[in-house]
PDB file of C-alpha atoms in Angstrom:
ATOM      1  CA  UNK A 204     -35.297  81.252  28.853  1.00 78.00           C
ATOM      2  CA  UNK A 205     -37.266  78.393  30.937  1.00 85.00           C
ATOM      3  CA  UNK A 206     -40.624  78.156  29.897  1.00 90.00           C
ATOM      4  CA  UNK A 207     -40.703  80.895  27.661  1.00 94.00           C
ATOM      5  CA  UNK A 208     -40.818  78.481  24.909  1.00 94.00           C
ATOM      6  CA  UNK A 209     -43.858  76.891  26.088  1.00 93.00           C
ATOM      7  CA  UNK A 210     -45.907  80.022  26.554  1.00 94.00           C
ATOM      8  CA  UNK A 211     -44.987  81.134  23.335  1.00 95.00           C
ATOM      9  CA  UNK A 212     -46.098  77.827  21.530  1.00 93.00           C
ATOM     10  CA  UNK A 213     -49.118  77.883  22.966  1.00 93.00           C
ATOM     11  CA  UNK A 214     -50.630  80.903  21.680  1.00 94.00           C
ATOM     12  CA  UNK A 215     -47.966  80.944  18.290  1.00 93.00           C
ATOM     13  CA  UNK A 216     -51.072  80.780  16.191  1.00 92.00           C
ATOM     14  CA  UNK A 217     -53.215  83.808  17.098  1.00 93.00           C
ATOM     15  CA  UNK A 218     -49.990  85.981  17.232  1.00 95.00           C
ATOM     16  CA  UNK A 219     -50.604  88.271  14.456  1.00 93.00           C
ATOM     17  CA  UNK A 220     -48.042  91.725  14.807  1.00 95.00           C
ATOM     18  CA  UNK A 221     -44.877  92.339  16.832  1.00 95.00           C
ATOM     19  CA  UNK A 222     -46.714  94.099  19.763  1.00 96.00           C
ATOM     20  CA  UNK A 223     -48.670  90.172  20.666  1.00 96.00           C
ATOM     21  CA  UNK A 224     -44.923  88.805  20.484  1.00 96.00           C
ATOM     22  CA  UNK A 225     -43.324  91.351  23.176  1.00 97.00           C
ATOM     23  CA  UNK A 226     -46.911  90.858  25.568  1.00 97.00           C
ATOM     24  CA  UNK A 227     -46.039  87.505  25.685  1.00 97.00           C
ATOM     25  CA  UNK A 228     -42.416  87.714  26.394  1.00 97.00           C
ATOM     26  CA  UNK A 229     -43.163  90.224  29.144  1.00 97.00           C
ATOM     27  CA  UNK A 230     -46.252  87.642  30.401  1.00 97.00           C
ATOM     28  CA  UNK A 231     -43.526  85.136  30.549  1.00 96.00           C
ATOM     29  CA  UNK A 232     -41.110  87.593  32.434  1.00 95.00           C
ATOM     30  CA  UNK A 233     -43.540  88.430  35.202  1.00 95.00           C
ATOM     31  CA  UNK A 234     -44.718  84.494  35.615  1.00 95.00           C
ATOM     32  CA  UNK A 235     -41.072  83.728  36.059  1.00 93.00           C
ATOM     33  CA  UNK A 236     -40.593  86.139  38.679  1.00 92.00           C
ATOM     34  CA  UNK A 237     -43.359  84.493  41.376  1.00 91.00           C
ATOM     35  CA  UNK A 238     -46.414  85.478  39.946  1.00 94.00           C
ATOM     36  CA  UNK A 239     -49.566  83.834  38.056  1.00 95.00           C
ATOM     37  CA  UNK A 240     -52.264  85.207  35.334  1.00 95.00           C
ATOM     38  CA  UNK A 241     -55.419  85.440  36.740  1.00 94.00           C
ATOM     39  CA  UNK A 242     -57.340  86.578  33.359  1.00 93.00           C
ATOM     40  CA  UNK A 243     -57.908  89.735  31.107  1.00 92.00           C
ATOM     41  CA  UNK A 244     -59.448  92.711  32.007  1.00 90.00           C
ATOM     42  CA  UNK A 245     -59.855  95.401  34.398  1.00 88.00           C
ATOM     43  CA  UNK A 246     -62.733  93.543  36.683  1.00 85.00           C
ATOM     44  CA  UNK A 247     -62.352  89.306  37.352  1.00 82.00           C
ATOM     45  CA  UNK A 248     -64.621  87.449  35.628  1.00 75.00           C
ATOM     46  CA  UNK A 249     -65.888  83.994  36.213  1.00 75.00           C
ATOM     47  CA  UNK A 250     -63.474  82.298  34.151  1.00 74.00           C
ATOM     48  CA  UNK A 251     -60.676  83.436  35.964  1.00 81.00           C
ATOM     49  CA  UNK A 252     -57.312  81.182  37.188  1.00 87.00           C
ATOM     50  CA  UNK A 253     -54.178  81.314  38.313  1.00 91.00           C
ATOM     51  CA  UNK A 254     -52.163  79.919  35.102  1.00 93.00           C
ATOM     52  CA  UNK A 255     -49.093  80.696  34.132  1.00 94.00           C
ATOM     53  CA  UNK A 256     -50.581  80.989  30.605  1.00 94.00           C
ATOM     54  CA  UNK A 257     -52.069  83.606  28.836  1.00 95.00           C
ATOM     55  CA  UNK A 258     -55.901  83.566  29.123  1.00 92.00           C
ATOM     56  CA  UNK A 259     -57.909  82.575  25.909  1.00 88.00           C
ATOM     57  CA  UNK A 260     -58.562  86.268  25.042  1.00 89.00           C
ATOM     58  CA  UNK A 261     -55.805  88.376  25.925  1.00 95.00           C
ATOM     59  CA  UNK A 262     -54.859  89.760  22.377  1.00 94.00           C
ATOM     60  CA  UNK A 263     -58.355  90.710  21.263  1.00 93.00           C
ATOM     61  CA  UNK A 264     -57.440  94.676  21.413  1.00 94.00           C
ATOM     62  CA  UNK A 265     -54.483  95.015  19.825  1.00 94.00           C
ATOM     63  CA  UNK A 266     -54.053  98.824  21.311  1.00 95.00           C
ATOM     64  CA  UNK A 267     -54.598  98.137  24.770  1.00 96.00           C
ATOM     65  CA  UNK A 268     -53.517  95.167  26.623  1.00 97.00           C
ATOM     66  CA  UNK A 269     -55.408  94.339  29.827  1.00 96.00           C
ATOM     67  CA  UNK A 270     -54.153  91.541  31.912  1.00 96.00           C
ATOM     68  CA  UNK A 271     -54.431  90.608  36.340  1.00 95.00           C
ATOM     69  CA  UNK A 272     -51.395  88.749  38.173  1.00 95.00           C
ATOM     70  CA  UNK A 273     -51.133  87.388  41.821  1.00 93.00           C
ATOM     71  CA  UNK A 274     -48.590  86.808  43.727  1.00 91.00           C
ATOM     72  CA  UNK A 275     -48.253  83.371  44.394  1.00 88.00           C
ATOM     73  CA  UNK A 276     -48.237  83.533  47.981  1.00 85.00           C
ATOM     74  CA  UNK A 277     -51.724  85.374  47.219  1.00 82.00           C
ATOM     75  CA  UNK A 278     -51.088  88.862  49.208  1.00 81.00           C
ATOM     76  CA  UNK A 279     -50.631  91.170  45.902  1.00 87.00           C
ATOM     77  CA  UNK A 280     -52.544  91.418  42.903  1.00 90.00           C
ATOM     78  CA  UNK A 281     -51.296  93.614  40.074  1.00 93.00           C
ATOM     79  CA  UNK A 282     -52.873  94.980  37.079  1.00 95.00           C
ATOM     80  CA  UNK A 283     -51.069  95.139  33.474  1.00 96.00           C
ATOM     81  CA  UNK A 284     -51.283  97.354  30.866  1.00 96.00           C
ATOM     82  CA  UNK A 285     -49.856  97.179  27.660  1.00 97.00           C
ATOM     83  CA  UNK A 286     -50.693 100.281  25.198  1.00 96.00           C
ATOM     84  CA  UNK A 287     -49.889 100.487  21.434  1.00 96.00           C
ATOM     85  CA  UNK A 288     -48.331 103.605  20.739  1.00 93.00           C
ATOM     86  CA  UNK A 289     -47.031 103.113  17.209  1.00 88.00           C
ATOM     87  CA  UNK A 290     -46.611  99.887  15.359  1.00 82.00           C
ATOM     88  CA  UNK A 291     -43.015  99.971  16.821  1.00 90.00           C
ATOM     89  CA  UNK A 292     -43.607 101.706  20.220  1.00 95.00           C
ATOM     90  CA  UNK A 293     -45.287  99.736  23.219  1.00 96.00           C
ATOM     91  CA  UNK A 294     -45.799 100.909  26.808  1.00 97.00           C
ATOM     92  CA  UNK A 295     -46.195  98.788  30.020  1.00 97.00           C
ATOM     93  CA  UNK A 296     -47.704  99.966  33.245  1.00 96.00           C
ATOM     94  CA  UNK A 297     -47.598  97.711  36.293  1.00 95.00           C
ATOM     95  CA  UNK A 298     -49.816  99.164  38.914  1.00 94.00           C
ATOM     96  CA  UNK A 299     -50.740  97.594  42.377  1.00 90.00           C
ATOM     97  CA  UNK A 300     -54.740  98.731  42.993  1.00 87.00           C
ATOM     98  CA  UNK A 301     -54.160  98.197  46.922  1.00 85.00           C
ATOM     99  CA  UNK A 302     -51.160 100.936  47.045  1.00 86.00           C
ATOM    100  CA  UNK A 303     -51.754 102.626  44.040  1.00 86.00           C
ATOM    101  CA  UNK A 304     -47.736 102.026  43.150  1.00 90.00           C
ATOM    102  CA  UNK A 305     -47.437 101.900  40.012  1.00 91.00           C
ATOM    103  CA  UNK A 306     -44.221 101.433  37.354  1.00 94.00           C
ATOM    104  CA  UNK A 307     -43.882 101.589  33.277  1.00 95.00           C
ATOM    105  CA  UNK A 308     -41.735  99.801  30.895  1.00 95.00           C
ATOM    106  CA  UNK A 309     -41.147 101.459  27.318  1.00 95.00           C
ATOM    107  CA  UNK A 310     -40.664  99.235  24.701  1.00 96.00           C
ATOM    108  CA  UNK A 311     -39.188  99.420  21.029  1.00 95.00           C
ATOM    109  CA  UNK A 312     -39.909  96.608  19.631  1.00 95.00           C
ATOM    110  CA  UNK A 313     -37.875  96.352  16.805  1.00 94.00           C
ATOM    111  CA  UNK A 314     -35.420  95.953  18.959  1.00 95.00           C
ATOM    112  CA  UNK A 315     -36.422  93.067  20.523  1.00 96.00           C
ATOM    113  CA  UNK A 316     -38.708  91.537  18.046  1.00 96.00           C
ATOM    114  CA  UNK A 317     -38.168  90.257  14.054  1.00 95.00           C
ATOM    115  CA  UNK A 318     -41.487  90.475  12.294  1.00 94.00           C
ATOM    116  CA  UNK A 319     -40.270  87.945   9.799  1.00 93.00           C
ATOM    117  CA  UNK A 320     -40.221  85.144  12.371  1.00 94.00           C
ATOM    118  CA  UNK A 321     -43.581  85.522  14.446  1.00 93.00           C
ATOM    119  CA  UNK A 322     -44.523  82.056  14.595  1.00 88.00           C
ATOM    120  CA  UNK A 323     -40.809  80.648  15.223  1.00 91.00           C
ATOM    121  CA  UNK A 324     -39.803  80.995  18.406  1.00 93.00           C
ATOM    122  CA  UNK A 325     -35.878  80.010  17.766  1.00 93.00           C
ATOM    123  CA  UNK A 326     -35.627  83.533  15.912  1.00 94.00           C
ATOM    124  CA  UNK A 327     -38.492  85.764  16.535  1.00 96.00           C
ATOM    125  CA  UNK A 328     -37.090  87.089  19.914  1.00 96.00           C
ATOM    126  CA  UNK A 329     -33.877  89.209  19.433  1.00 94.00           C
ATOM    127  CA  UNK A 330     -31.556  90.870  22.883  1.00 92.00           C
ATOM    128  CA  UNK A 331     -33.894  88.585  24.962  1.00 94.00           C
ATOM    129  CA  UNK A 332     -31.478  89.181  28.015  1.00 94.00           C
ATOM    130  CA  UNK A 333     -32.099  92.607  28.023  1.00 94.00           C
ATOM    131  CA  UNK A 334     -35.790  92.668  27.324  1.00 95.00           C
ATOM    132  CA  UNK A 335     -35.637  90.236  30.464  1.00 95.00           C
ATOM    133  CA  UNK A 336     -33.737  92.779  32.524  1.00 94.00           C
ATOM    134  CA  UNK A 337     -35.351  95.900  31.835  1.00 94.00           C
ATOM    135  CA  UNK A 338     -38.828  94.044  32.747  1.00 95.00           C
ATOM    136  CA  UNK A 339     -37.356  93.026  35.951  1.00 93.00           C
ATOM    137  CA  UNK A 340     -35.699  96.273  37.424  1.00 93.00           C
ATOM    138  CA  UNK A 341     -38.044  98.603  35.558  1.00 93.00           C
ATOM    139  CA  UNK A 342     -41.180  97.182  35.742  1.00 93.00           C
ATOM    140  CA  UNK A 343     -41.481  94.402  39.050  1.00 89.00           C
ATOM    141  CA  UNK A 344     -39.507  96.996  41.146  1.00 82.00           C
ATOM    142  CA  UNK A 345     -41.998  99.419  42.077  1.00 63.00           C
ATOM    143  CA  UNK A 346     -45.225  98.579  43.361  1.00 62.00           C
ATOM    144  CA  UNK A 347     -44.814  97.532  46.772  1.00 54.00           C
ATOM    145  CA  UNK A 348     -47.290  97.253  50.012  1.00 47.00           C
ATOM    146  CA  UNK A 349     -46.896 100.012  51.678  1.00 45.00           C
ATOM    147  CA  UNK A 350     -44.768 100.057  55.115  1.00 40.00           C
ATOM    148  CA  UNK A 351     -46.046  98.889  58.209  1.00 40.00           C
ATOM    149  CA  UNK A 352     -46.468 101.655  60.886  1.00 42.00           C
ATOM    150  CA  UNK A 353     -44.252 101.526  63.487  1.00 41.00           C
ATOM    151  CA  UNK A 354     -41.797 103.509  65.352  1.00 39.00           C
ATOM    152  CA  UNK A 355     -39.840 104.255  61.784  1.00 43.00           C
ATOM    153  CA  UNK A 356     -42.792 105.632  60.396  1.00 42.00           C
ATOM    154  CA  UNK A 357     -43.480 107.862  62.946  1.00 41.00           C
ATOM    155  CA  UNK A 358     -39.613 108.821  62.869  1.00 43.00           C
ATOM    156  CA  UNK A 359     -40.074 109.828  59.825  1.00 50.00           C
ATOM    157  CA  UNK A 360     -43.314 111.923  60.003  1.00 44.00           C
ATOM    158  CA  UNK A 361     -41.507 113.647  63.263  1.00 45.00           C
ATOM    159  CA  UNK A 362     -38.847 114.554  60.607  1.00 46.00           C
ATOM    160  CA  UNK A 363     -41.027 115.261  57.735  1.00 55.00           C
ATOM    161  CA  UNK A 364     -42.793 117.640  60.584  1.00 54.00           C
ATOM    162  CA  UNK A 365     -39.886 119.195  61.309  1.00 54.00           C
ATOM    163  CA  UNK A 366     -38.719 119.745  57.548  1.00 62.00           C
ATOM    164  CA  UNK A 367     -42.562 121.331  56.898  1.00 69.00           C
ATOM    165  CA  UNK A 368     -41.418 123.931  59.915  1.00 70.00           C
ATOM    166  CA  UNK A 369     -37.940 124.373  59.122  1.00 68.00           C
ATOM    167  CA  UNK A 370     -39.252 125.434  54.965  1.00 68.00           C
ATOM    168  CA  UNK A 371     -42.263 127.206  56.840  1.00 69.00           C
ATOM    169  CA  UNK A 372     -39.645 129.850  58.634  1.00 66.00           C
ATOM    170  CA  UNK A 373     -37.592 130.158  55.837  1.00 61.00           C
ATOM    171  CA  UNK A 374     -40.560 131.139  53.904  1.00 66.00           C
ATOM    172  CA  UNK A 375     -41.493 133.633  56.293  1.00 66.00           C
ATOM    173  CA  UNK A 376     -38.015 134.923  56.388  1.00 61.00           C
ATOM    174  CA  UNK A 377     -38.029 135.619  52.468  1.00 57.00           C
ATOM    175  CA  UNK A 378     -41.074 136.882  52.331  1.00 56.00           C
ATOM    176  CA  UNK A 379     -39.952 139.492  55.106  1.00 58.00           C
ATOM    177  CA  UNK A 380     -36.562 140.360  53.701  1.00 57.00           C
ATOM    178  CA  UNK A 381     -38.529 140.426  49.812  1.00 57.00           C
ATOM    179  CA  UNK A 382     -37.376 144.104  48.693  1.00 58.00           C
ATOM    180  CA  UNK A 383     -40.415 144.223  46.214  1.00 59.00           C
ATOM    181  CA  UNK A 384     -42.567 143.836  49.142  1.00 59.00           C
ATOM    182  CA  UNK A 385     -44.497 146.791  50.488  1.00 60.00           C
ATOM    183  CA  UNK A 386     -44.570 146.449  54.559  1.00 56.00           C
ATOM    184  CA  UNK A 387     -47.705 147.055  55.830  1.00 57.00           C
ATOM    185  CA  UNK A 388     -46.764 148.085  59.429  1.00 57.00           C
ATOM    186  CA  UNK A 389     -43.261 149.301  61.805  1.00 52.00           C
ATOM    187  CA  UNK A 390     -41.919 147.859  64.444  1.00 52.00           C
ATOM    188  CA  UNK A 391     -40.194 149.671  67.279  1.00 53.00           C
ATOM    189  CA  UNK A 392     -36.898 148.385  66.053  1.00 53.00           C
ATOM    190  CA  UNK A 393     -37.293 149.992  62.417  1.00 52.00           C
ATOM    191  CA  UNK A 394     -35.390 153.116  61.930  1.00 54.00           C
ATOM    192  CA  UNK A 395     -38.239 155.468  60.457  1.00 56.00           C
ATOM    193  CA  UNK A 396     -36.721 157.856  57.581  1.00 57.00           C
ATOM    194  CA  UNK A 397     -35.855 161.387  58.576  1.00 62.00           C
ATOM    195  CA  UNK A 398     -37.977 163.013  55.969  1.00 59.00           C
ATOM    196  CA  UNK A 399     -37.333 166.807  55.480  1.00 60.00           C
ATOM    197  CA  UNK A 400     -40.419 169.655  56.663  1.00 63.00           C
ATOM    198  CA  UNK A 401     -42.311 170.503  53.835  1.00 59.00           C
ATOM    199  CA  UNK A 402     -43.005 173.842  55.640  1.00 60.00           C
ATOM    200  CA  UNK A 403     -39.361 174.976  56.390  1.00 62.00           C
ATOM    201  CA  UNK A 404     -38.725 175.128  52.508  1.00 61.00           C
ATOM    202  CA  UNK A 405     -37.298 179.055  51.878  1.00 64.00           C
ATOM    203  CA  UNK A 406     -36.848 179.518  55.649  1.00 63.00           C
ATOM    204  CA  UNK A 407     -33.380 180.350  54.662  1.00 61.00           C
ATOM    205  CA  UNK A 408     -34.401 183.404  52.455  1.00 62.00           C
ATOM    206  CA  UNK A 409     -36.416 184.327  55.271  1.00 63.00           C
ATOM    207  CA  UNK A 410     -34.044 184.106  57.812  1.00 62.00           C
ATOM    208  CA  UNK A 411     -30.889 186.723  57.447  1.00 59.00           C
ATOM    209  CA  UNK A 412     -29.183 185.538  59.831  1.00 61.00           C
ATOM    210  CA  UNK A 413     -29.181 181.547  58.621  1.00 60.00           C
ATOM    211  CA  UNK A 414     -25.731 180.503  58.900  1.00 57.00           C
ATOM    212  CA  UNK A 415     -25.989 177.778  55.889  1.00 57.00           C
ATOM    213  CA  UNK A 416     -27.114 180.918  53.731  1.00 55.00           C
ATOM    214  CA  UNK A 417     -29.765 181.064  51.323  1.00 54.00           C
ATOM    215  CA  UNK A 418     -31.076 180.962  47.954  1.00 51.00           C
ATOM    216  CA  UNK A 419     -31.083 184.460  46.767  1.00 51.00           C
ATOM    217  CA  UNK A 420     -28.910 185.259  43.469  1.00 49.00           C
ATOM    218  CA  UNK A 421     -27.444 188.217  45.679  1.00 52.00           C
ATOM    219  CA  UNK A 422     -25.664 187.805  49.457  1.00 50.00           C
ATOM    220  CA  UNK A 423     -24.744 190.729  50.484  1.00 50.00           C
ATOM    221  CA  UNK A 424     -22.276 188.528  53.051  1.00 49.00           C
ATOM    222  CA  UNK A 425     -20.441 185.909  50.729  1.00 49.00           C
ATOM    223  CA  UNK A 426     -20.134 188.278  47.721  1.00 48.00           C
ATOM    224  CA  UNK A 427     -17.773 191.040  46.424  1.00 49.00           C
ATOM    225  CA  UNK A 428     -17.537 194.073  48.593  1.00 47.00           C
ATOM    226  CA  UNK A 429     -20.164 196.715  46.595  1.00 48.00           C
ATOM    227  CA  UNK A 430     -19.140 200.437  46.227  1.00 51.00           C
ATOM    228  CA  UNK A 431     -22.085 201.352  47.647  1.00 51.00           C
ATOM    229  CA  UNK A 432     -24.466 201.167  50.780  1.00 56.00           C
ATOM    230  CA  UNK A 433     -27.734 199.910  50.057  1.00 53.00           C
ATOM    231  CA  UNK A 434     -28.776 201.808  53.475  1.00 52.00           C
ATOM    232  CA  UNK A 435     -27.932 205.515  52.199  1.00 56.00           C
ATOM    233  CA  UNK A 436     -30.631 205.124  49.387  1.00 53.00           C
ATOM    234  CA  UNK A 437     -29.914 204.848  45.649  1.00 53.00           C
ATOM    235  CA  UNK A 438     -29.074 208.406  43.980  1.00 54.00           C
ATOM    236  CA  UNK A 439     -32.225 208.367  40.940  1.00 53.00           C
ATOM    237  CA  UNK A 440     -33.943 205.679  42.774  1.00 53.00           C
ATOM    238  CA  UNK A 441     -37.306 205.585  44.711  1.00 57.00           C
ATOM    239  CA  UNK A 442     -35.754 204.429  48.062  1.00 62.00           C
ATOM    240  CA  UNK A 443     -34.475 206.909  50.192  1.00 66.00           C
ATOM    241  CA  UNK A 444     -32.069 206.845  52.789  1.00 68.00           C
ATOM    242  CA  UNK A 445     -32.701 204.188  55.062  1.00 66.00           C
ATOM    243  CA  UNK A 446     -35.182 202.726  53.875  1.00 67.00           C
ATOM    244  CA  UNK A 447     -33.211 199.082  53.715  1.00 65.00           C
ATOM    245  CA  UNK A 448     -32.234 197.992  56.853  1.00 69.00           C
ATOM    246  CA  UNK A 449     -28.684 197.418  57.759  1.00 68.00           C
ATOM    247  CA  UNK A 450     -27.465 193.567  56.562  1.00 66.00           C
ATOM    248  CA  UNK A 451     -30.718 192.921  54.976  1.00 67.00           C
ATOM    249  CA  UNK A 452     -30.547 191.571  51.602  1.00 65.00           C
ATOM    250  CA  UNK A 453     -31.073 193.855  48.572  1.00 58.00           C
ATOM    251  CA  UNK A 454     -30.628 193.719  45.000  1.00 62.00           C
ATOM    252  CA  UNK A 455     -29.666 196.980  43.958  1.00 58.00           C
ATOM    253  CA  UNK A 456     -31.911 198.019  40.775  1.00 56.00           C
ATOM    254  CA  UNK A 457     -30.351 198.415  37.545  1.00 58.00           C
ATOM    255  CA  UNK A 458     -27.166 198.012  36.206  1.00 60.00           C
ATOM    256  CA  UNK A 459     -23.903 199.002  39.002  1.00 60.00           C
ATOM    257  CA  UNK A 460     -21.816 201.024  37.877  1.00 61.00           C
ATOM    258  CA  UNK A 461     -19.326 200.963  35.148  1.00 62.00           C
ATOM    259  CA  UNK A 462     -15.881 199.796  36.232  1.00 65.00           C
ATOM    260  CA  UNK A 463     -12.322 200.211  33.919  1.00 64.00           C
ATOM    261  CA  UNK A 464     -12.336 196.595  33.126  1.00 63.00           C
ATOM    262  CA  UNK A 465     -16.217 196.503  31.790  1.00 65.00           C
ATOM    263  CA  UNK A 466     -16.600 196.160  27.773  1.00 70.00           C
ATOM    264  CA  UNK A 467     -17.565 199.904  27.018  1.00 71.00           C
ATOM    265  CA  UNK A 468     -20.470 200.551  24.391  1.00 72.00           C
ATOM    266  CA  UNK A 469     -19.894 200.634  20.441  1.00 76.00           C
ATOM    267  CA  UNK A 470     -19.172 204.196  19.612  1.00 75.00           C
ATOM    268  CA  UNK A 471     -18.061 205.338  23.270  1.00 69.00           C
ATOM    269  CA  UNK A 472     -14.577 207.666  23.559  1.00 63.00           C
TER     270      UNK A 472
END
């Protein structure tokens, strides 16, 4: 822990809760890792230099920590941000205002931090390798200049062009095959339905020669042989002979007559 020691001297006396004692660990991380403070706040300010110590005011809001690094070959700046959640909860957000990459860091501090020893630095820090780690890979990992363009770049917005087409068909092709869809028009290759003539309905009563017969409750063709020809008239009837054509269809009137097997009346002899 080079120089963390230091850093945390310096500034022992105005550290006054947990959440000042993990800022300045995680200050210390990013200075060890090629950077320098520049000051607090969102905007530079005339006072402003690259230290590697914490600027004079950078744990006057003790819910939101503002504080600017540079790279110390100068090309990136980054912008910290350290908000107070709970009095055990802190969160870190590393953003880089040129690519608008940003990363976060949550932080339990309890777990890294004993609020009995604020102001000695031989026991106030507890896992300190870990705290180091997850600051490194979680936090300094992500914002990044963005690539140069070149001939990968445009390989890769020829592929992302051809990705955008591929999903653009395949979005077409569910839409078209969606069975809650109502199609709007027929192609020539459809296969219309074969919907039945409103107009021909009864044509086979009509007709008394259809061959799929008809509807009628009587056929004189797929029924019982009658003992009787409707053609010679109806003895007590009003139709006289002849008067229904030959293999037209008739139902007789009235009741036919009684054969042996039929249940005879109540009181008959």
């Amino acid at each position: 822990m080079e120089g963390l020691e230091s850093v945390y001297t310096l500034v022992a006396g105005s550290i006054s809760c947990t959440q000042d004692a993990v800022v300045c660990f995680v200050h210390w991380a990013i200075i060890k890792n090629g950077y320098k403070c520049l000051g607090s706040g969102d905007e530079p300010g005339s006072a402003d230099r690259r230290s590697e110590l914490l600027p004079a005011n950078w744990n006057n809001n003790k819910e939101l920590y503002t504080l600017r690094y540079q790279a110390n070959d100068g090309t990136s700046h980054y912008l910290l941000k350290a908000t107070t959640v709970d009095a055990n909860l802190v969160i870190f957000n590393l953003m880089n205002p040129s690519t608008q990459q940003d990363s976060a860091l949550t932080v339990d501090v309890r777990d890294h931090v004993d609020a009995e020893w604020l102001h000695s630095f031989h026991h106030v820090y507890k896992d300190a390798d870990s705290l180091t780690e997850k600051v490194t890979t979680q936090l300094l990992s992500a914002p990044e200049e963005p690539s140069p363009r070149g001939s990968k770049a445009k390989t890769n917005a020829s592929a992302d062009g051809r990705d955008e087409e591929e999903e653009g068909r395949w979005r077409r092709r569910e839409v078209e095959h969606d069975p809650l869809r109502i199609p709007t028009r027929h192609t020539r290759h459809e296969v219309q339905p074969q919907w039945p003539d409103p107009f021909a309905v009864g044509g086979a009563d009509l007709d008394p020669f259809n061959p799929q017969g008809g509807g009628m409750t009587v056929d004189p063709r797929h029924t019982m042989p009658s003992r009787f020809d409707p053609s010679s008239g109806i003895p007590g009837a009003i139709l006289p002979p002849g008067a229904v054509p030959p293999g037209a269809r008739f139902d007789p009137y009235g009741p036919p007559e009684p054969e042996p097997d039929h249940l005879p009346p109540p009181g008959f002899d």
